[in-house]
PDB file of C-alpha atoms in Angstrom:
ATOM      1  CA  MET P  27      26.265 -38.502 102.246  1.00  0.00           C
ATOM      2  CA  THR P  28      26.987 -35.672 104.612  1.00  0.00           C
ATOM      3  CA  ILE P  29      23.949 -33.390 104.739  1.00  0.00           C
ATOM      4  CA  THR P  30      24.595 -29.645 106.182  1.00  0.00           C
ATOM      5  CA  ASP P  31      22.507 -27.017 107.349  1.00  0.00           C
ATOM      6  CA  VAL P  32      24.511 -24.518 106.052  1.00  0.00           C
ATOM      7  CA  SER P  33      21.805 -21.821 106.732  1.00  0.00           C
ATOM      8  CA  ARG P  34      22.727 -21.918 110.151  1.00  0.00           C
ATOM      9  CA  CYS P  35      25.584 -24.436 110.522  1.00  0.00           C
ATOM     10  CA  THR P  36      23.581 -26.130 113.880  1.00  0.00           C
ATOM     11  CA  MET P  37      23.703 -29.423 112.392  1.00  0.00           C
ATOM     12  CA  GLU P  38      25.229 -32.234 110.607  1.00  0.00           C
ATOM     13  CA  VAL P  39      23.830 -35.623 109.391  1.00  0.00           C
ATOM     14  CA  ILE P  40      26.354 -37.951 108.089  1.00  0.00           C
ATOM     15  CA  GLU P  41      26.285 -41.724 106.962  1.00  0.00           C
ATOM     16  CA  VAL P  42      28.196 -43.622 109.403  1.00  0.00           C
ATOM     17  CA  GLU P  43      30.302 -45.280 106.792  1.00  0.00           C
ATOM     18  CA  GLU P  44      30.985 -41.932 104.963  1.00  0.00           C
ATOM     19  CA  PHE P  45      31.922 -40.632 108.581  1.00  0.00           C
ATOM     20  CA  LEU P  46      34.751 -43.533 109.179  1.00  0.00           C
ATOM     21  CA  ARG P  47      36.016 -43.202 105.436  1.00  0.00           C
ATOM     22  CA  ASN P  48      36.385 -39.342 105.308  1.00  0.00           C
ATOM     23  CA  PRO P  49      35.832 -38.152 109.389  1.00  0.00           C
ATOM     24  CA  PRO P  50      35.205 -34.260 109.766  1.00  0.00           C
ATOM     25  CA  PRO P  51      37.808 -32.131 111.548  1.00  0.00           C
ATOM     26  CA  GLY P  52      38.525 -33.233 115.230  1.00  0.00           C
ATOM     27  CA  PHE P  53      38.491 -36.823 114.506  1.00  0.00           C
ATOM     28  CA  THR P  54      40.788 -39.496 112.672  1.00  0.00           C
ATOM     29  CA  VAL P  55      39.634 -43.485 112.412  1.00  0.00           C
ATOM     30  CA  GLU P  56      42.567 -45.874 112.535  1.00  0.00           C
ATOM     31  CA  ALA P  57      42.752 -50.030 112.603  1.00  0.00           C
ATOM     32  CA  GLY P  58      40.286 -50.328 109.369  1.00  0.00           C
ATOM     33  CA  TYR P  59      37.723 -48.057 110.439  1.00  0.00           C
ATOM     34  CA  ARG P  60      37.382 -49.449 113.756  1.00  0.00           C
ATOM     35  CA  PHE P  61      38.944 -47.010 116.099  1.00  0.00           C
ATOM     36  CA  VAL P  62      37.884 -43.343 116.287  1.00  0.00           C
ATOM     37  CA  LYS P  63      39.794 -40.609 118.342  1.00  0.00           C
ATOM     38  CA  SER P  64      38.160 -37.598 118.869  1.00  0.00           C
ATOM     39  CA  ASP P  65      39.518 -34.077 119.845  1.00  0.00           C
ATOM     40  CA  PRO P  66      37.928 -34.200 123.518  1.00  0.00           C
ATOM     41  CA  GLU P  67      38.615 -30.125 123.470  1.00  0.00           C
ATOM     42  CA  ASN P  68      36.029 -29.484 120.714  1.00  0.00           C
ATOM     43  CA  CYS P  69      33.930 -31.978 120.755  1.00  0.00           C
ATOM     44  CA  CYS P  70      31.376 -34.116 123.000  1.00  0.00           C
ATOM     45  CA  VAL P  71      30.935 -37.475 121.744  1.00  0.00           C
ATOM     46  CA  PHE P  72      28.010 -39.845 123.357  1.00  0.00           C
ATOM     47  CA  ILE P  73      28.384 -42.925 120.802  1.00  0.00           C
ATOM     48  CA  ASP P  74      28.538 -46.295 122.604  1.00  0.00           C
ATOM     49  CA  ASP P  75      30.486 -49.403 120.962  1.00  0.00           C
ATOM     50  CA  PHE P  76      28.634 -50.651 117.928  1.00  0.00           C
ATOM     51  CA  GLU P  77      28.834 -53.154 115.294  1.00  0.00           C
ATOM     52  CA  LEU P  78      28.501 -51.822 111.662  1.00  0.00           C
ATOM     53  CA  SER P  79      26.407 -53.770 109.149  1.00  0.00           C
ATOM     54  CA  ARG P  80      29.114 -55.250 107.377  1.00  0.00           C
ATOM     55  CA  GLY P  81      30.774 -56.492 110.227  1.00  0.00           C
ATOM     56  CA  GLY P  82      33.196 -55.234 113.009  1.00  0.00           C
ATOM     57  CA  LYS P  83      32.951 -53.538 116.109  1.00  0.00           C
ATOM     58  CA  VAL P  84      33.812 -49.651 116.100  1.00  0.00           C
ATOM     59  CA  VAL P  85      34.916 -47.954 119.403  1.00  0.00           C
ATOM     60  CA  PHE P  86      35.166 -44.188 119.687  1.00  0.00           C
ATOM     61  CA  GLN P  87      38.229 -43.681 122.108  1.00  0.00           C
ATOM     62  CA  HIS P  88      36.871 -40.110 123.970  1.00  0.00           C
ATOM     63  CA  SER P  89      32.937 -40.931 124.083  1.00  0.00           C
ATOM     64  CA  GLN P  90      31.273 -40.722 127.331  1.00  0.00           C
ATOM     65  CA  GLY P  91      28.728 -43.110 126.083  1.00  0.00           C
ATOM     66  CA  LYS P  92      25.157 -42.640 125.769  1.00  0.00           C
ATOM     67  CA  LYS P  93      24.538 -42.410 129.580  1.00  0.00           C
ATOM     68  CA  ILE P  94      26.577 -39.699 131.659  1.00  0.00           C
ATOM     69  CA  THR P  95      26.743 -40.150 135.644  1.00  0.00           C
ATOM     70  CA  VAL P  96      27.584 -36.941 137.612  1.00  0.00           C
ATOM     71  CA  ARG P  97      27.461 -37.260 141.469  1.00  0.00           C
ATOM     72  CA  ASN P  98      28.483 -33.507 142.563  1.00  0.00           C
ATOM     73  CA  LEU P  99      28.018 -29.702 141.595  1.00  0.00           C
ATOM     74  CA  GLY P 100      31.226 -29.797 139.861  1.00  0.00           C
ATOM     75  CA  ASP P 101      30.636 -32.250 137.469  1.00  0.00           C
ATOM     76  CA  TYR P 102      27.497 -31.374 136.677  1.00  0.00           C
ATOM     77  CA  THR P 103      29.107 -27.718 136.047  1.00  0.00           C
ATOM     78  CA  ARG P 104      31.479 -29.099 134.109  1.00  0.00           C
ATOM     79  CA  PHE P 105      29.043 -31.263 132.048  1.00  0.00           C
ATOM     80  CA  ARG P 106      26.687 -28.470 131.402  1.00  0.00           C
ATOM     81  CA  LYS P 107      29.471 -25.969 130.285  1.00  0.00           C
ATOM     82  CA  SER P 108      30.721 -28.799 127.668  1.00  0.00           C
ATOM     83  CA  LEU P 109      27.408 -29.188 125.797  1.00  0.00           C
ATOM     84  CA  THR P 110      27.066 -25.469 125.430  1.00  0.00           C
ATOM     85  CA  SER P 111      30.562 -24.944 124.327  1.00  0.00           C
ATOM     86  CA  LYS P 112      31.420 -27.530 122.032  1.00  0.00           C
ATOM     87  CA  LYS P 113      29.719 -29.818 119.271  1.00  0.00           C
ATOM     88  CA  ILE P 114      27.842 -32.890 120.275  1.00  0.00           C
ATOM     89  CA  TYR P 115      27.817 -36.312 118.668  1.00  0.00           C
ATOM     90  CA  ILE P 116      25.659 -38.967 118.732  1.00  0.00           C
ATOM     91  CA  LEU P 117      24.566 -42.292 116.375  1.00  0.00           C
ATOM     92  CA  VAL P 118      21.355 -42.621 115.689  1.00  0.00           C
ATOM     93  CA  SER P 119      18.985 -45.181 113.311  1.00  0.00           C
ATOM     94  CA  ALA P 120      16.737 -44.686 110.468  1.00  0.00           C
ATOM     95  CA  CYS P 121      14.130 -47.366 110.790  1.00  0.00           C
ATOM     96  CA  GLU P 122      11.639 -48.649 108.410  1.00  0.00           C
ATOM     97  CA  SER P 123       8.385 -46.634 109.014  1.00  0.00           C
ATOM     98  CA  LYS P 124       5.699 -49.519 109.188  1.00  0.00           C
ATOM     99  CA  PRO P 125       6.273 -52.955 111.124  1.00  0.00           C
ATOM    100  CA  SER P 126       7.218 -55.799 108.603  1.00  0.00           C
ATOM    101  CA  SER P 127       5.147 -58.530 110.547  1.00  0.00           C
ATOM    102  CA  THR P 128       1.528 -58.415 109.885  1.00  0.00           C
ATOM    103  CA  ASP P 129       0.696 -60.352 112.695  1.00  0.00           C
ATOM    104  CA  ARG P 130      -0.197 -57.681 115.589  1.00  0.00           C
ATOM    105  CA  LYS P 131       0.684 -60.796 118.270  1.00  0.00           C
ATOM    106  CA  ALA P 132       4.102 -61.088 117.438  1.00  0.00           C
ATOM    107  CA  PRO P 133       6.979 -59.539 118.419  1.00  0.00           C
ATOM    108  CA  GLN P 134       7.472 -56.623 116.144  1.00  0.00           C
ATOM    109  CA  LYS P 135      11.003 -56.290 114.765  1.00  0.00           C
ATOM    110  CA  ILE P 136      12.170 -52.608 113.406  1.00  0.00           C
ATOM    111  CA  LYS P 137      14.769 -53.183 110.454  1.00  0.00           C
ATOM    112  CA  VAL P 138      17.312 -50.418 110.489  1.00  0.00           C
ATOM    113  CA  LEU P 139      17.663 -48.859 107.363  1.00  0.00           C
ATOM    114  CA  GLN P 140      21.054 -46.579 107.762  1.00  0.00           C
ATOM    115  CA  GLN P 141      22.619 -45.395 110.651  1.00  0.00           C
ATOM    116  CA  TYR P 142      24.339 -41.804 110.807  1.00  0.00           C
ATOM    117  CA  VAL P 143      26.125 -39.702 113.215  1.00  0.00           C
ATOM    118  CA  VAL P 144      24.655 -36.517 114.296  1.00  0.00           C
ATOM    119  CA  SER P 145      26.336 -33.338 115.111  1.00  0.00           C
ATOM    120  CA  ILE P 146      24.669 -30.423 116.402  1.00  0.00           C
ATOM    121  CA  ASP P 147      26.272 -27.148 117.775  1.00  0.00           C
ATOM    122  CA  GLY P 148      26.098 -26.770 121.393  1.00  0.00           C
ATOM    123  CA  SER P 149      27.437 -22.890 121.261  1.00  0.00           C
ATOM    124  CA  ASN P 150      25.127 -21.546 119.048  1.00  0.00           C
ATOM    125  CA  PRO P 151      22.789 -19.405 120.843  1.00  0.00           C
ATOM    126  CA  LEU P 152      19.481 -21.121 119.987  1.00  0.00           C
ATOM    127  CA  ILE P 153      20.843 -24.741 120.804  1.00  0.00           C
ATOM    128  CA  LYS P 154      22.453 -23.577 123.809  1.00  0.00           C
ATOM    129  CA  TRP P 155      19.537 -21.792 125.091  1.00  0.00           C
ATOM    130  CA  GLU P 156      17.129 -24.775 124.692  1.00  0.00           C
ATOM    131  CA  ILE P 157      19.681 -27.186 126.475  1.00  0.00           C
ATOM    132  CA  GLU P 158      19.989 -24.764 129.086  1.00  0.00           C
ATOM    133  CA  ARG P 159      16.359 -24.235 129.546  1.00  0.00           C
ATOM    134  CA  GLY P 160      16.275 -27.779 129.544  1.00  0.00           C
ATOM    135  CA  LEU P 161      18.667 -28.281 132.270  1.00  0.00           C
ATOM    136  CA  ASP P 162      17.194 -25.680 134.524  1.00  0.00           C
ATOM    137  CA  ARG P 163      13.527 -27.000 134.287  1.00  0.00           C
ATOM    138  CA  THR P 164      14.719 -30.429 135.230  1.00  0.00           C
ATOM    139  CA  ILE P 165      17.036 -28.975 138.193  1.00  0.00           C
ATOM    140  CA  SER P 166      13.768 -26.799 139.442  1.00  0.00           C
ATOM    141  CA  SER P 167      11.600 -29.800 139.223  1.00  0.00           C
ATOM    142  CA  VAL P 168      13.237 -32.636 141.471  1.00  0.00           C
ATOM    143  CA  ALA P 169      14.097 -30.676 144.514  1.00  0.00           C
ATOM    144  CA  GLY P 170      17.248 -31.659 145.112  1.00  0.00           C
ATOM    145  CA  GLU P 171      17.227 -35.234 144.841  1.00  0.00           C
ATOM    146  CA  SER P 172      18.623 -37.875 142.174  1.00  0.00           C
ATOM    147  CA  TYR P 173      17.480 -37.642 138.664  1.00  0.00           C
ATOM    148  CA  ARG P 174      17.604 -38.785 135.016  1.00  0.00           C
ATOM    149  CA  VAL P 175      17.293 -36.485 132.054  1.00  0.00           C
ATOM    150  CA  ASP P 176      16.728 -37.450 128.745  1.00  0.00           C
ATOM    151  CA  ILE P 177      18.107 -34.971 126.018  1.00  0.00           C
ATOM    152  CA  ASP P 178      16.498 -35.891 122.929  1.00  0.00           C
ATOM    153  CA  LEU P 179      16.956 -35.043 119.084  1.00  0.00           C
ATOM    154  CA  CYS P 180      14.400 -36.696 117.374  1.00  0.00           C
ATOM    155  CA  ASP P 181      12.644 -33.385 116.662  1.00  0.00           C
ATOM    156  CA  ALA P 182      15.710 -32.026 115.354  1.00  0.00           C
ATOM    157  CA  LEU P 183      15.805 -35.171 112.937  1.00  0.00           C
ATOM    158  CA  ARG P 184      12.360 -35.079 112.102  1.00  0.00           C
ATOM    159  CA  GLY P 185      12.523 -31.392 110.914  1.00  0.00           C
ATOM    160  CA  TRP P 186      15.942 -31.938 109.156  1.00  0.00           C
ATOM    161  CA  ALA P 187      14.470 -35.243 107.098  1.00  0.00           C
ATOM    162  CA  GLY P 188      11.071 -33.253 106.339  1.00  0.00           C
ATOM    163  CA  GLU P 189       8.384 -35.493 104.642  1.00  0.00           C
ATOM    164  CA  SER P 190      10.410 -36.939 101.971  1.00  0.00           C
ATOM    165  CA  PHE P 191      13.933 -38.527 102.417  1.00  0.00           C
ATOM    166  CA  CYS P 192      16.045 -40.349 100.138  1.00  0.00           C
ATOM    167  CA  LEU P 193      18.353 -42.704 101.985  1.00  0.00           C
ATOM    168  CA  LEU P 194      21.893 -43.211 100.355  1.00  0.00           C
ATOM    169  CA  GLY P 195      21.609 -45.742  97.651  1.00  0.00           C
ATOM    170  CA  ASN P 196      17.985 -45.725  97.482  1.00  0.00           C
ATOM    171  CA  ARG P 197      16.202 -43.405  94.884  1.00  0.00           C
ATOM    172  CA  GLU P 198      12.689 -44.065  96.833  1.00  0.00           C
ATOM    173  CA  LYS P 199      11.812 -41.497  99.308  1.00  0.00           C
ATOM    174  CA  VAL P 200      10.488 -42.825 102.871  1.00  0.00           C
ATOM    175  CA  THR P 201       9.757 -41.157 105.898  1.00  0.00           C
ATOM    176  CA  PRO P 202      11.935 -42.918 108.265  1.00  0.00           C
ATOM    177  CA  VAL P 203      11.180 -43.390 112.074  1.00  0.00           C
ATOM    178  CA  TRP P 204      14.363 -42.408 114.018  1.00  0.00           C
ATOM    179  CA  LYS P 205      15.736 -44.327 117.217  1.00  0.00           C
ATOM    180  CA  ASP P 206      18.538 -44.537 119.521  1.00  0.00           C
ATOM    181  CA  THR P 207      18.017 -40.313 119.073  1.00  0.00           C
ATOM    182  CA  CYS P 208      18.692 -39.464 123.334  1.00  0.00           C
ATOM    183  CA  PHE P 209      21.674 -39.183 125.513  1.00  0.00           C
ATOM    184  CA  THR P 210      21.335 -39.438 128.897  1.00  0.00           C
ATOM    185  CA  LEU P 211      22.430 -37.727 131.864  1.00  0.00           C
ATOM    186  CA  LYS P 212      22.145 -39.166 135.105  1.00  0.00           C
ATOM    187  CA  TYR P 213      22.851 -37.200 138.625  1.00  0.00           C
ATOM    188  CA  TYR P 214      23.026 -39.055 141.818  1.00  0.00           C
ATOM    189  CA  SER P 215      22.750 -36.759 145.094  1.00  0.00           C
ATOM    190  CA  ASP P 216      23.922 -37.577 148.220  1.00  0.00           C
ATOM    191  CA  ALA P 217      20.233 -37.690 150.225  1.00  0.00           C
ATOM    192  CA  LEU P 218      20.055 -40.194 152.525  1.00  0.00           C
ATOM    193  CA  PHE P 219      16.392 -40.921 151.363  1.00  0.00           C
ATOM    194  CA  ASP P 220      15.806 -40.726 147.604  1.00  0.00           C
ATOM    195  CA  PHE P 221      12.494 -42.148 147.245  1.00  0.00           C
ATOM    196  CA  PRO P 222      11.342 -40.071 144.243  1.00  0.00           C
ATOM    197  CA  HIS P 223      14.246 -41.171 142.525  1.00  0.00           C
ATOM    198  CA  TRP P 224      13.825 -44.538 143.925  1.00  0.00           C
ATOM    199  CA  LEU P 225      10.321 -44.997 142.865  1.00  0.00           C
ATOM    200  CA  GLY P 226      11.314 -43.567 138.870  1.00  0.00           C
ATOM    201  CA  PHE P 227       9.569 -40.344 139.614  1.00  0.00           C
ATOM    202  CA  SER P 228      12.657 -38.332 138.741  1.00  0.00           C
ATOM    203  CA  LYS P 229      12.778 -39.012 135.243  1.00  0.00           C
ATOM    204  CA  ARG P 230      12.777 -36.080 133.002  1.00  0.00           C
ATOM    205  CA  HIS P 231      12.512 -35.651 129.092  1.00  0.00           C
ATOM    206  CA  PHE P 232      13.408 -32.554 126.880  1.00  0.00           C
ATOM    207  CA  LYS P 233      13.856 -31.919 123.228  1.00  0.00           C
ATOM    208  CA  ILE P 234      16.347 -30.392 120.732  1.00  0.00           C
ATOM    209  CA  SER P 235      14.788 -28.290 117.810  1.00  0.00           C
ATOM    210  CA  TYR P 236      15.678 -28.221 113.928  1.00  0.00           C
ATOM    211  CA  HIS P 237      16.780 -24.664 113.454  1.00  0.00           C
ATOM    212  CA  GLY P 238      17.134 -24.775 109.611  1.00  0.00           C
ATOM    213  CA  ARG P 239      15.810 -23.642 106.412  1.00  0.00           C
TER     214      ARG P 239
END
């Protein structure tokens, strides 16, 4: 299932098996859906290796993973330019909205219903503005020390799915809990005494909105 926001073409949500069977432009899939190549000139892929529900490991060759580390201004500038000029891809999970266990003391296991590859267009003026604003606010708030910032697509997914969402192969409408919706930038400065970072005070977070119908 591929669902696209046609009105602005800023976001696509593709069920992972459908993505592997019919990869979008810029991707090729080899070795029985196990090895995925992408075009790094046009795509920013932030997907860790993962296991399919039917078994088998999937590897994205040019993926930077969900946690990206930069150590100098040049690397940061290149990363920022890539985010705001290319399509961004991450893997997310639609999960049950209610815990399966009625025992509040028992560890709660959240059931993954389906996984999706989400794409947003970083070059779209609205998305670009949100990314640049979030990164600028992060930099201005940390005063030169190391930091990490989570870039979150959860609000965009909630806006896209709405109140009633039909999972592939399931006629029942559900309101899923979206998991794994962030990718993270870690910046390490050369400050000699980086106490705020060491103490965990340099963690930041911003969200990307849904600019759809």
